[in-house]
Structures are given as C-alpha cells and as structure tokens.
CSV table of C-alpha atoms in Angstrom, one decimal:
chain,number,residue,atom,x,y,z
J,28,MET,CA,-153.9,-99.5,-130.4
J,29,LYS,CA,-155.5,-95.2,-131.4
J,30,PRO,CA,-153.1,-92.9,-129.5
J,31,ASP,CA,-156.3,-90.4,-129.5
J,32,LEU,CA,-157.7,-92.8,-126.7
J,33,PRO,CA,-159.2,-91.0,-123.4
J,34,GLY,CA,-157.4,-93.1,-120.6
J,35,TYR,CA,-160.6,-94.2,-117.7
J,36,ASP,CA,-160.1,-91.6,-116.0
J,37,GLU,CA,-161.4,-89.2,-119.1
J,38,ALA,CA,-163.6,-91.5,-120.5
J,39,LEU,CA,-165.0,-91.9,-116.7
J,40,GLU,CA,-165.5,-87.2,-116.2
J,41,ARG,CA,-167.7,-87.2,-120.2
J,42,VAL,CA,-169.5,-90.4,-119.2
J,43,LEU,CA,-170.5,-88.2,-115.3
J,44,ALA,CA,-170.3,-85.0,-117.5
J,45,GLY,CA,-173.5,-87.1,-119.2
J,46,VAL,CA,-175.5,-87.9,-116.7
J,47,PRO,CA,-178.4,-86.0,-115.9
J,48,ALA,CA,-179.3,-85.2,-112.2
J,49,PRO,CA,-182.2,-87.0,-111.0
J,50,VAL,CA,-185.7,-84.6,-111.0
J,51,PRO,CA,-187.3,-84.5,-107.9
J,52,GLU,CA,-190.5,-87.0,-107.3
J,53,THR,CA,-192.7,-87.6,-103.4
J,54,VAL,CA,-193.5,-90.4,-102.3
J,55,ASP,CA,-195.4,-91.6,-99.1
J,56,LEU,CA,-193.2,-92.9,-97.3
J,57,ASP,CA,-194.2,-96.1,-97.0
J,58,VAL,CA,-192.7,-97.2,-100.4
J,59,ALA,CA,-189.6,-95.4,-99.5
J,60,ARG,CA,-187.2,-97.9,-99.0
J,61,GLY,CA,-184.6,-98.0,-100.9
J,62,ARG,CA,-185.1,-94.8,-102.4
J,63,VAL,CA,-182.5,-91.4,-102.7
J,64,LEU,CA,-183.2,-88.4,-100.1
J,65,LEU,CA,-183.1,-85.7,-102.4
J,66,GLU,CA,-184.6,-82.8,-100.0
J,67,SER,CA,-183.1,-82.6,-96.3
J,68,ILE,CA,-185.0,-84.2,-93.5
J,69,LYS,CA,-185.0,-81.4,-91.2
J,70,ALA,CA,-185.6,-81.9,-87.0
J,71,ASP,CA,-188.9,-80.1,-86.8
J,72,ARG,CA,-188.4,-80.4,-82.9
J,73,ASP,CA,-185.9,-81.5,-80.2
J,74,GLN,CA,-184.9,-84.6,-79.8
J,75,PRO,CA,-185.9,-85.8,-76.7
J,76,PRO,CA,-188.7,-82.8,-77.2
J,77,PHE,CA,-188.2,-82.7,-73.4
J,78,ASP,CA,-186.2,-84.2,-70.7
J,79,ARG,CA,-186.0,-88.0,-70.9
J,80,SER,CA,-186.3,-91.3,-67.9
J,81,ALA,CA,-184.6,-93.9,-69.6
J,82,MET,CA,-184.8,-96.4,-67.0
J,83,ASP,CA,-188.6,-97.7,-64.9
J,84,GLY,CA,-187.7,-96.5,-61.5
J,85,PHE,CA,-188.3,-93.7,-59.4
J,86,ALA,CA,-188.1,-89.9,-60.4
J,87,VAL,CA,-185.7,-88.4,-57.5
J,88,ARG,CA,-183.5,-84.5,-57.2
J,89,SER,CA,-179.9,-86.3,-56.8
J,90,ASP,CA,-179.3,-83.5,-54.6
J,91,GLU,CA,-181.4,-85.3,-51.6
J,92,VAL,CA,-180.4,-89.3,-51.9
J,93,ALA,CA,-177.9,-90.0,-49.3
J,94,PRO,CA,-178.8,-93.8,-48.6
J,95,ASP,CA,-180.1,-92.7,-44.8
J,96,ARG,CA,-183.5,-90.4,-46.2
J,97,THR,CA,-187.1,-91.6,-46.7
J,98,PHE,CA,-189.3,-90.3,-49.9
J,99,ALA,CA,-192.9,-90.5,-49.9
J,100,VAL,CA,-193.6,-92.0,-53.1
J,101,THR,CA,-196.5,-88.5,-54.4
J,102,GLY,CA,-197.1,-90.3,-57.6
J,103,THR,CA,-196.7,-93.0,-60.6
J,104,LEU,CA,-196.2,-91.4,-64.4
J,105,SER,CA,-196.8,-94.0,-66.6
J,106,ALA,CA,-195.6,-93.4,-70.9
J,107,GLY,CA,-198.0,-91.3,-72.9
J,108,ALA,CA,-198.5,-89.0,-69.4
J,109,PRO,CA,-197.3,-86.0,-69.3
J,110,GLN,CA,-195.1,-83.8,-67.3
J,111,ALA,CA,-195.6,-83.8,-63.3
J,112,ASP,CA,-194.2,-81.1,-61.3
J,113,MET,CA,-191.9,-81.9,-58.3
J,114,SER,CA,-190.6,-78.3,-57.3
J,115,SER,CA,-192.3,-77.7,-54.8
J,116,ARG,CA,-192.2,-80.7,-52.6
J,117,PRO,CA,-188.8,-81.4,-50.7
J,118,MET,CA,-188.0,-84.8,-49.4
J,119,THR,CA,-190.9,-86.3,-52.2
J,120,VAL,CA,-190.3,-88.6,-55.3
J,121,MET,CA,-192.9,-90.6,-57.9
J,122,ARG,CA,-192.5,-93.4,-59.8
J,123,ILE,CA,-191.9,-93.2,-63.6
J,124,ALA,CA,-191.9,-95.8,-66.2
J,125,THR,CA,-189.3,-95.5,-69.3
J,126,GLY,CA,-189.7,-92.8,-71.5
J,127,CYS,CA,-191.1,-90.6,-69.8
J,128,PRO,CA,-190.7,-87.1,-69.4
J,129,VAL,CA,-188.9,-86.5,-65.8
J,130,PRO,CA,-190.9,-83.9,-63.3
J,131,ARG,CA,-190.1,-80.2,-62.6
J,132,GLY,CA,-188.1,-80.7,-60.1
J,133,ALA,CA,-186.8,-83.8,-60.6
J,134,ASP,CA,-183.6,-84.6,-62.3
J,135,ALA,CA,-182.2,-87.8,-62.7
J,136,VAL,CA,-183.4,-91.1,-61.7
J,137,ILE,CA,-182.5,-94.3,-60.3
J,138,PRO,CA,-183.9,-97.2,-61.2
J,139,ARG,CA,-186.3,-100.0,-59.3
J,140,GLU,CA,-183.6,-102.0,-58.6
J,141,GLN,CA,-182.3,-99.9,-56.4
J,142,ALA,CA,-184.9,-99.1,-54.3
J,143,VAL,CA,-186.7,-101.1,-51.0
J,144,THR,CA,-190.2,-99.1,-50.7
J,145,SER,CA,-192.0,-100.0,-47.3
J,146,GLU,CA,-195.6,-98.3,-45.9
J,147,ASP,CA,-196.1,-96.0,-43.3
J,148,GLN,CA,-199.4,-95.0,-42.0
J,149,GLY,CA,-201.5,-95.6,-45.3
J,150,THR,CA,-198.2,-94.0,-47.6
J,151,GLU,CA,-195.8,-95.8,-50.1
J,152,LYS,CA,-192.1,-94.8,-48.8
J,153,VAL,CA,-188.7,-95.4,-50.6
J,154,ARG,CA,-185.3,-96.0,-49.9
J,155,PHE,CA,-182.2,-95.7,-52.0
J,156,ASP,CA,-179.5,-98.3,-52.1
J,157,VAL,CA,-177.0,-96.3,-53.4
J,158,ALA,CA,-174.6,-93.4,-51.9
J,159,GLU,CA,-175.6,-90.5,-54.5
J,160,ALA,CA,-177.7,-89.4,-57.6
J,161,GLY,CA,-175.7,-87.2,-59.3
J,162,SER,CA,-176.9,-85.3,-61.2
J,163,ARG,CA,-178.9,-86.1,-65.7
J,164,ARG,CA,-178.5,-89.9,-64.1
J,165,ASN,CA,-180.6,-92.0,-66.5
J,166,VAL,CA,-182.2,-89.3,-67.7
J,167,HIS,CA,-182.6,-88.7,-71.9
J,168,PRO,CA,-181.5,-84.3,-71.4
J,169,ARG,CA,-184.2,-82.4,-74.4
J,170,ALA,CA,-182.8,-81.8,-77.7
J,171,SER,CA,-179.8,-84.6,-76.9
J,172,ASP,CA,-180.0,-85.7,-80.0
J,173,ALA,CA,-181.0,-83.4,-82.1
J,174,THR,CA,-182.3,-80.3,-82.4
J,175,ALA,CA,-184.9,-78.6,-83.7
J,176,GLY,CA,-184.1,-77.4,-87.7
J,177,GLN,CA,-181.0,-79.7,-87.4
J,178,VAL,CA,-180.3,-82.4,-90.6
J,179,VAL,CA,-181.1,-85.5,-89.6
J,180,VAL,CA,-180.8,-87.2,-92.5
J,181,GLU,CA,-178.9,-86.0,-95.2
J,182,THR,CA,-179.0,-85.6,-99.1
J,183,GLY,CA,-178.2,-88.5,-101.2
J,184,THR,CA,-179.4,-91.0,-98.3
J,185,ARG,CA,-180.1,-94.4,-99.5
J,186,LEU,CA,-182.8,-94.9,-97.5
J,187,ALA,CA,-183.4,-97.5,-95.2
J,188,PRO,CA,-185.4,-98.7,-92.1
J,189,GLN,CA,-183.6,-97.1,-90.0
J,190,HIS,CA,-184.1,-93.1,-92.2
J,191,LEU,CA,-188.0,-93.8,-92.3
J,192,ALA,CA,-188.1,-94.0,-88.4
J,193,VAL,CA,-186.3,-91.2,-88.4
J,194,ALA,CA,-188.3,-89.2,-91.5
J,195,ALA,CA,-192.0,-90.7,-89.2
J,196,THR,CA,-190.2,-89.5,-86.0
J,197,MET,CA,-190.3,-85.5,-87.5
J,198,GLY,CA,-193.6,-86.1,-89.1
J,199,ARG,CA,-192.0,-86.0,-92.7
J,200,VAL,CA,-194.6,-88.6,-94.4
J,201,ARG,CA,-193.7,-87.6,-97.7
J,202,LEU,CA,-190.7,-87.3,-99.1
J,203,ALA,CA,-188.2,-86.2,-102.4
J,204,VAL,CA,-186.8,-88.9,-103.4
J,205,ALA,CA,-185.4,-89.4,-107.1
J,206,PRO,CA,-187.3,-91.4,-110.0
J,207,ARG,CA,-185.9,-95.7,-110.4
J,208,PRO,CA,-184.7,-95.3,-114.0
J,209,HIS,CA,-186.2,-97.6,-115.7
J,210,VAL,CA,-182.9,-99.1,-117.7
J,211,LYS,CA,-183.4,-101.9,-120.3
J,212,LEU,CA,-181.2,-104.5,-120.9
J,213,LEU,CA,-180.4,-105.4,-125.1
J,214,THR,CA,-177.9,-108.5,-125.5
J,215,SER,CA,-177.0,-109.2,-129.6
J,216,GLY,CA,-175.0,-111.1,-131.5
J,217,ASP,CA,-175.9,-114.3,-134.0
J,218,GLU,CA,-173.8,-117.0,-132.8
J,219,VAL,CA,-175.8,-116.2,-129.3
J,220,ARG,CA,-178.5,-118.8,-128.3
J,221,PRO,CA,-181.3,-118.4,-125.4
J,222,SER,CA,-179.1,-120.1,-121.9
J,223,SER,CA,-181.6,-122.8,-121.4
J,224,THR,CA,-180.3,-124.8,-125.1
J,225,SER,CA,-179.2,-127.6,-124.2
J,226,SER,CA,-176.0,-129.5,-125.6
J,227,ASP,CA,-177.6,-131.4,-128.0
J,228,ARG,CA,-179.3,-128.4,-129.9
J,229,LEU,CA,-175.9,-126.1,-129.8
J,230,GLU,CA,-173.5,-125.8,-132.5
J,231,ASP,CA,-169.9,-126.0,-132.1
J,232,HIS,CA,-169.6,-121.7,-133.1
J,233,GLN,CA,-172.5,-120.7,-130.6
J,234,ILE,CA,-172.8,-120.0,-127.2
J,235,ARG,CA,-174.9,-119.7,-124.9
J,236,ASN,CA,-176.7,-116.2,-123.6
J,237,SER,CA,-174.4,-115.5,-120.0
J,238,ASN,CA,-174.1,-111.7,-120.5
J,239,GLY,CA,-178.0,-111.1,-119.5
J,240,PRO,CA,-178.5,-114.1,-117.0
J,241,MET,CA,-174.4,-112.3,-115.5
J,242,LEU,CA,-176.3,-108.1,-115.9
J,243,ARG,CA,-180.5,-108.8,-114.3
J,244,ALA,CA,-178.7,-110.3,-111.1
J,245,TRP,CA,-176.0,-107.1,-111.2
J,246,PHE,CA,-179.2,-104.8,-111.6
J,247,ASP,CA,-180.7,-106.8,-109.1
J,248,ALA,CA,-178.3,-105.9,-105.9
J,249,LEU,CA,-178.0,-102.9,-107.0
J,250,GLY,CA,-181.9,-102.9,-106.1
J,251,HIS,CA,-182.5,-102.0,-109.4
J,252,PRO,CA,-184.8,-104.6,-111.1
J,253,LEU,CA,-183.9,-104.3,-115.6
J,254,ASP,CA,-187.5,-103.6,-116.7
J,255,LEU,CA,-186.6,-105.4,-120.1
J,256,HIS,CA,-184.3,-108.1,-121.8
J,257,GLU,CA,-184.1,-108.1,-125.1
J,258,HIS,CA,-181.7,-110.4,-127.7
J,259,VAL,CA,-181.2,-108.9,-131.0
J,260,PRO,CA,-179.8,-110.4,-133.6
J,261,ASP,CA,-177.1,-109.2,-135.8
J,262,ASP,CA,-179.3,-106.6,-138.3
J,263,GLU,CA,-180.4,-103.6,-139.8
J,264,ALA,CA,-183.2,-103.1,-139.9
J,265,ALA,CA,-184.1,-105.7,-136.7
J,266,THR,CA,-181.6,-103.3,-134.6
J,267,LEU,CA,-183.0,-99.9,-135.8
J,268,ALA,CA,-186.1,-101.2,-134.1
J,269,ALA,CA,-185.1,-102.2,-131.1
J,270,ALA,CA,-183.0,-99.3,-129.9
J,271,ARG,CA,-185.6,-97.2,-131.0
J,272,ALA,CA,-188.4,-98.5,-128.4
J,273,ALA,CA,-185.8,-99.4,-125.9
J,274,LEU,CA,-184.6,-95.6,-126.0
J,275,GLU,CA,-188.5,-94.6,-126.0
J,276,ARG,CA,-188.7,-96.9,-123.2
J,277,SER,CA,-185.8,-95.8,-120.8
J,278,ASP,CA,-183.6,-93.8,-119.2
J,279,LEU,CA,-180.9,-95.9,-119.6
J,280,VAL,CA,-180.6,-98.3,-122.0
J,281,VAL,CA,-177.9,-100.3,-122.0
J,282,THR,CA,-176.5,-103.0,-124.2
J,283,VAL,CA,-174.2,-105.4,-124.8
J,284,GLY,CA,-172.0,-106.8,-128.2
J,285,GLY,CA,-172.6,-104.4,-131.1
J,286,VAL,CA,-170.6,-102.3,-130.0
J,287,SER,CA,-166.5,-102.7,-132.6
J,288,ALA,CA,-165.5,-102.4,-135.3
J,289,GLY,CA,-166.9,-105.6,-136.4
J,290,HIS,CA,-169.6,-105.1,-140.2
J,291,ARG,CA,-172.1,-106.5,-138.3
J,292,ASP,CA,-171.2,-104.8,-135.2
J,293,LEU,CA,-174.3,-102.3,-135.6
J,294,LEU,CA,-175.3,-100.8,-132.4
J,295,PRO,CA,-172.6,-97.2,-133.4
J,296,TRP,CA,-174.7,-96.9,-136.8
J,297,ALA,CA,-178.4,-97.5,-134.7
J,298,TRP,CA,-178.4,-95.0,-131.9
J,299,SER,CA,-176.6,-92.2,-134.8
J,300,GLU,CA,-179.3,-92.9,-136.5
J,301,LEU,CA,-181.3,-91.8,-134.1
J,302,GLY,CA,-180.0,-88.8,-132.9
J,303,LEU,CA,-177.7,-89.6,-129.8
J,304,GLU,CA,-174.3,-88.3,-130.3
J,305,THR,CA,-171.3,-90.6,-128.9
J,306,ILE,CA,-169.5,-89.6,-125.8
J,307,VAL,CA,-167.2,-92.2,-125.3
J,308,HIS,CA,-166.4,-94.8,-127.7
J,309,GLY,CA,-162.8,-96.3,-126.8
J,310,VAL,CA,-161.3,-96.4,-123.8
J,311,ALA,CA,-157.4,-97.1,-123.2
J,312,ILE,CA,-157.6,-100.1,-121.2
J,313,GLN,CA,-158.0,-103.7,-121.5
J,314,PRO,CA,-161.0,-105.2,-120.6
J,315,GLY,CA,-163.5,-102.7,-122.2
J,316,LYS,CA,-161.4,-100.7,-124.7
J,317,PRO,CA,-164.9,-100.9,-127.1
J,318,ILE,CA,-167.1,-99.2,-125.2
J,319,LEU,CA,-169.5,-96.8,-126.3
J,320,VAL,CA,-171.5,-94.4,-124.0
J,321,ALA,CA,-173.8,-91.7,-126.0
J,322,THR,CA,-176.6,-90.0,-124.9
J,323,GLY,CA,-179.6,-87.5,-125.9
J,324,ASP,CA,-183.0,-86.2,-124.9
J,325,GLY,CA,-182.0,-87.1,-121.6
J,326,ARG,CA,-181.4,-90.2,-121.8
J,327,MET,CA,-177.9,-92.7,-121.7
J,328,VAL,CA,-176.5,-95.3,-123.8
J,329,VAL,CA,-174.0,-97.6,-122.2
J,330,GLY,CA,-172.6,-100.4,-124.6
J,331,LEU,CA,-170.1,-103.4,-123.3
J,332,PRO,CA,-168.3,-105.0,-124.4
J,333,GLY,CA,-169.5,-108.3,-126.1
J,334,ASN,CA,-166.8,-110.5,-124.1
J,335,PRO,CA,-168.1,-111.4,-120.7
J,336,VAL,CA,-165.8,-110.5,-118.7
J,337,SER,CA,-165.4,-107.0,-120.5
J,338,ALA,CA,-169.1,-106.7,-120.0
J,339,LEU,CA,-168.4,-107.5,-116.5
J,340,VAL,CA,-165.6,-105.2,-116.1
J,341,THR,CA,-167.3,-102.0,-117.6
J,342,ALA,CA,-170.1,-101.8,-115.7
J,343,HIS,CA,-168.6,-101.8,-113.0
J,344,LEU,CA,-165.8,-98.7,-114.2
J,345,PHE,CA,-169.0,-96.9,-116.2
J,346,LEU,CA,-172.4,-98.4,-115.0
J,347,TRP,CA,-172.9,-97.9,-112.1
J,348,PRO,CA,-171.4,-94.9,-111.5
J,349,ALA,CA,-173.8,-93.4,-114.1
J,350,LEU,CA,-176.1,-95.3,-112.2
J,351,ARG,CA,-175.3,-94.1,-108.9
J,352,LYS,CA,-175.7,-90.4,-110.5
J,353,ARG,CA,-179.7,-91.1,-111.9
J,354,SER,CA,-179.9,-92.2,-108.9
J,355,GLY,CA,-179.0,-89.0,-107.0
J,356,LEU,CA,-175.9,-91.6,-105.6
J,357,ASP,CA,-172.7,-89.7,-104.8
J,358,PRO,CA,-170.8,-91.7,-108.4
J,359,THR,CA,-167.2,-92.1,-107.0
J,360,LEU,CA,-166.5,-96.1,-106.4
J,361,PRO,CA,-166.2,-97.8,-103.9
J,362,TRP,CA,-161.6,-97.7,-104.7
J,363,ARG,CA,-160.0,-99.4,-101.4
J,364,PRO,CA,-156.2,-99.9,-101.5
J,365,ARG,CA,-154.1,-103.2,-101.6
J,366,PRO,CA,-151.3,-105.0,-101.9
J,367,LEU,CA,-150.8,-106.6,-104.9
J,368,ALA,CA,-150.0,-110.3,-103.5
J,369,GLU,CA,-147.5,-111.1,-106.5
J,370,ALA,CA,-146.5,-110.1,-109.0
J,371,THR,CA,-148.6,-108.8,-111.7
J,372,THR,CA,-148.0,-107.9,-115.4
J,373,ALA,CA,-149.3,-104.1,-116.5
J,374,ASN,CA,-148.9,-102.1,-119.4
J,375,PRO,CA,-147.7,-99.4,-120.9
J,376,LYS,CA,-150.1,-98.4,-123.7
J,377,ARG,CA,-153.2,-99.1,-121.9
J,378,GLN,CA,-154.5,-99.2,-118.1
J,379,LEU,CA,-155.4,-103.0,-117.2
J,380,PHE,CA,-158.8,-103.5,-115.1
J,381,ARG,CA,-157.9,-107.6,-113.3
J,382,CYS,CA,-160.6,-110.0,-111.6
J,383,ALA,CA,-158.6,-110.5,-108.0
J,384,ARG,CA,-159.5,-112.2,-105.0
J,385,ASP,CA,-159.4,-109.8,-101.8
J,386,ARG,CA,-157.3,-112.4,-99.3
J,387,GLU,CA,-157.3,-113.0,-95.9
J,388,ASP,CA,-154.2,-110.6,-95.6
J,389,GLY,CA,-155.2,-107.9,-97.2
J,390,ALA,CA,-153.8,-107.8,-99.9
J,391,ALA,CA,-155.5,-108.5,-103.7
J,392,ALA,CA,-154.3,-111.2,-105.7
J,393,ALA,CA,-155.4,-111.3,-109.3
J,394,ILE,CA,-155.8,-113.9,-110.8
J,395,ALA,CA,-154.4,-115.2,-113.8
J,396,TRP,CA,-155.8,-113.9,-117.2
J,397,HIS,CA,-157.1,-115.9,-119.7
J,398,GLY,CA,-158.6,-113.3,-122.2
J,399,SER,CA,-161.6,-111.5,-121.7
J,400,GLY,CA,-163.6,-114.5,-123.0
J,401,ASP,CA,-162.9,-116.1,-119.6
J,402,LEU,CA,-166.0,-116.0,-118.2
J,403,VAL,CA,-164.8,-118.8,-115.8
J,404,HIS,CA,-161.8,-117.3,-114.0
J,405,THR,CA,-164.1,-114.7,-112.5
J,406,ARG,CA,-166.0,-117.6,-110.5
J,407,ASP,CA,-162.4,-116.8,-108.0
J,408,ALA,CA,-163.1,-113.3,-108.3
J,409,GLU,CA,-164.3,-111.1,-105.8
J,410,GLY,CA,-163.5,-108.0,-107.7
J,411,LEU,CA,-160.8,-106.2,-110.0
J,412,VAL,CA,-157.5,-104.9,-109.5
J,413,ARG,CA,-156.8,-101.2,-111.4
J,414,LEU,CA,-152.6,-101.1,-112.2
J,415,PRO,CA,-150.8,-99.1,-113.4
J,416,VAL,CA,-150.0,-97.7,-116.7
J,417,THR,CA,-146.2,-99.2,-116.8
J,418,GLU,CA,-143.9,-101.1,-118.0
J,419,GLY,CA,-142.6,-104.9,-117.5
J,420,ALA,CA,-144.5,-106.6,-114.4
J,421,VAL,CA,-146.0,-104.6,-110.8
J,422,ALA,CA,-143.9,-106.1,-107.8
J,423,ALA,CA,-145.9,-107.7,-105.1
J,424,GLY,CA,-146.0,-105.3,-102.3
J,425,THR,CA,-147.3,-102.9,-105.0
J,426,MET,CA,-150.8,-100.8,-103.2
J,427,VAL,CA,-152.9,-100.4,-106.1
J,428,PRO,CA,-156.8,-99.4,-105.7
J,429,TYR,CA,-158.8,-102.7,-105.5
J,430,LEU,CA,-162.9,-102.2,-106.8
J,431,PRO,CA,-165.3,-105.3,-104.9
J,432,PHE,CA,-167.9,-106.6,-106.8
J,433,VAL,CA,-171.5,-105.4,-107.1
J,434,GLY,CA,-173.7,-108.2,-105.1
C-alpha cells in the first residue's frame, strides 16, 4: 500500500470538485417528473387566494349563531361562483359548497349535517344544532398555505407529482431543471463472457458478466437509465476506440475493470491518450482501492474496479454522489449511525467498507468478508458499514456509519 494514497473523504472531495455544475434546461411540466429543479418555484399570489370554505354547509356570522335562533337562507354558492356579500344582511346565511369563497360578512361555515331546514311562507329557514360557531370554523383562511412571493418548491428538489401540482397551481408550466446526464457503461476483460453463456460453453477460466446487469439495474433504480452498455476486449486499439466513442456521446463514462496496475489494464492509458486529467487513481480503502476518476472538457470518467463487490461498493461511495451533483442534487449520501451487531475486524492502514444487513433491532450486522470477488455474499446485504481505521476489531455496539444500498 502506497502511503500517499488518499483516504475516502479526501478522494471524494477531489471527485466532487471535478463534477461540473448542471446547466439548466427548460422543460414542459408534463415531462418534468423525476427531474431536479434548478430554479425555485414561488407563489404568484396568496394561497388560497381567498377565505375558502372547507365544508359543504352554511356560511354564517359566528357571533349570531345560537341554538334557539333561526336564519333565512338567501342563496346558494356553488364551486366557481364569485365571492358573495352578506355584510349588510343580518340573521341570514348562505348555502356554500366546499372550495367556494366565504362571503363577505361571514366568518364561519357550519356543516349541513348540523343544520335543520324548514320553510316559512316560501322562505327557506335553518337552525343549527351547535352551541356556537366559532370564528374561522371550517374556513381555510386566505394566505394560510403560502403568501405571494413565497418559495413553495426549493431549488434542488427532485420533482414528484405533488411538486408538479404545486407548480401548476402557481401557473408554472415550464420549469428550469438539470439535464439528465448521458451515461455510457464500458465493461472489460477477455475472461468475461456474456451473461447468457451456457455452462457447456464456458471455460474454467472464464466468468459471466455480472457487473453489466448489476450496474444497469443500479442506474435504473436511481432514475438514470444507461444510454449504452458495451463490453470491450483487452486490446489497445479496441479500448482506445471504445473510450473515444463513449466520450463523444456522453457526459459520464463508467468503466468496470482495467484500472489496476496489470499489463492488460489499459483504461488509464486510454484516458491519458484522449487528454483527460486523472484526479483520483487509487484510494486507501477496501474494497475498491484501484478506482480511477478522470475529467476533461466537461465530462467525467469513473473507472470502477472489476471485482464485482469492489464495483458495487465504489459505485455507492463515488459514483452515486458524483451523479447526484451532476443531476443538481445535494451530493451528500444518506449515511445513518448504527451500532455494530458483532465485533468486526478493521485495518490500521486503510478504511474498510463491509456489506451489512440492517437488523430489526437497529444494529448493522457486517457480513463475513470473503474477498472482493465474492458476489454471492452480497445477496443478504442491504447496505454498507464504514469501519474506522484502527488496529484489531471494532467492538460490538460501536456506532458506525451505515449506507443503505440503492434499489
């Protein structure tokens, strides 16, 4: 282990510093779901813009209501009707529907279930089975949700249906959002065969491609479907051609394998040939030490190690926050403090990240480590624990950061 390798926090800081800020694009409201808002939405008027009835019933003056009083019903207000005026007509009420403006002069609504109606010489009368009405009863006051000019959806919000409803309420039918990053995935390795290869056509030294399906599903779970997945042989010309083509057609290129120090690990050379600047190559962590990150011309390359557990872990540790920032989101990952369920071996020279289960009792149970090629043990994992850099074992009950897996 080289002593000058950065730790995780330093390496992540370098990576995020290399992620360009998204340039806003404007899209129609009906295609904005899932995008990240880059310009806040403000209320264009008070919400609600009038004192609104919250019930079907009768608009009343609260100070007139008593059990022994009878009122004349002078009209009916339906949805869409303009505000009526009761201010000069004492001892009268108006029928009102939910959502209607409360008439001027009225300050409460009594539900129809608490009203007893009758007729007297052609005039509808009503009395109420309530001791008193109470000012503002069943009235949704003007500006109680938002005042004109108030921010109602913050910049950096990933837009869900309820946010789009708020935007529509404010008349915002075009929204400034972060563009969706165009992402290309390149897997590599002559030993790697298509996932569909049958056992009788698979040599003992060959393995099926697990990283491709894993990362495609991972990106899908984040709402960023891959534009392309291509497998590249361990050949200089083929590697350089694939790397060049991926850069030309994407904002983010993710590679798996080919980033270590072997004579057939060609991707660091390819990115250098194409003029990219390497900002991280090797981090003092396990798994994932060989990870490579390079940038150039507004694009970023994240080279994940080829061992599948390393690829899974470094995708969460580096690719996820980089993708969040590129998409206009806060890059901070949702680490949660959890007590370790059992004593777990640490390392004094590099930080260990271990697959773990989030137990019902709130503890994180690290899964036995069998190396970064042991994909099978991840089947029970729900996230990662981050162990401190220390000699010996980390005691059971020690609070450690826990990161839930994507998907």
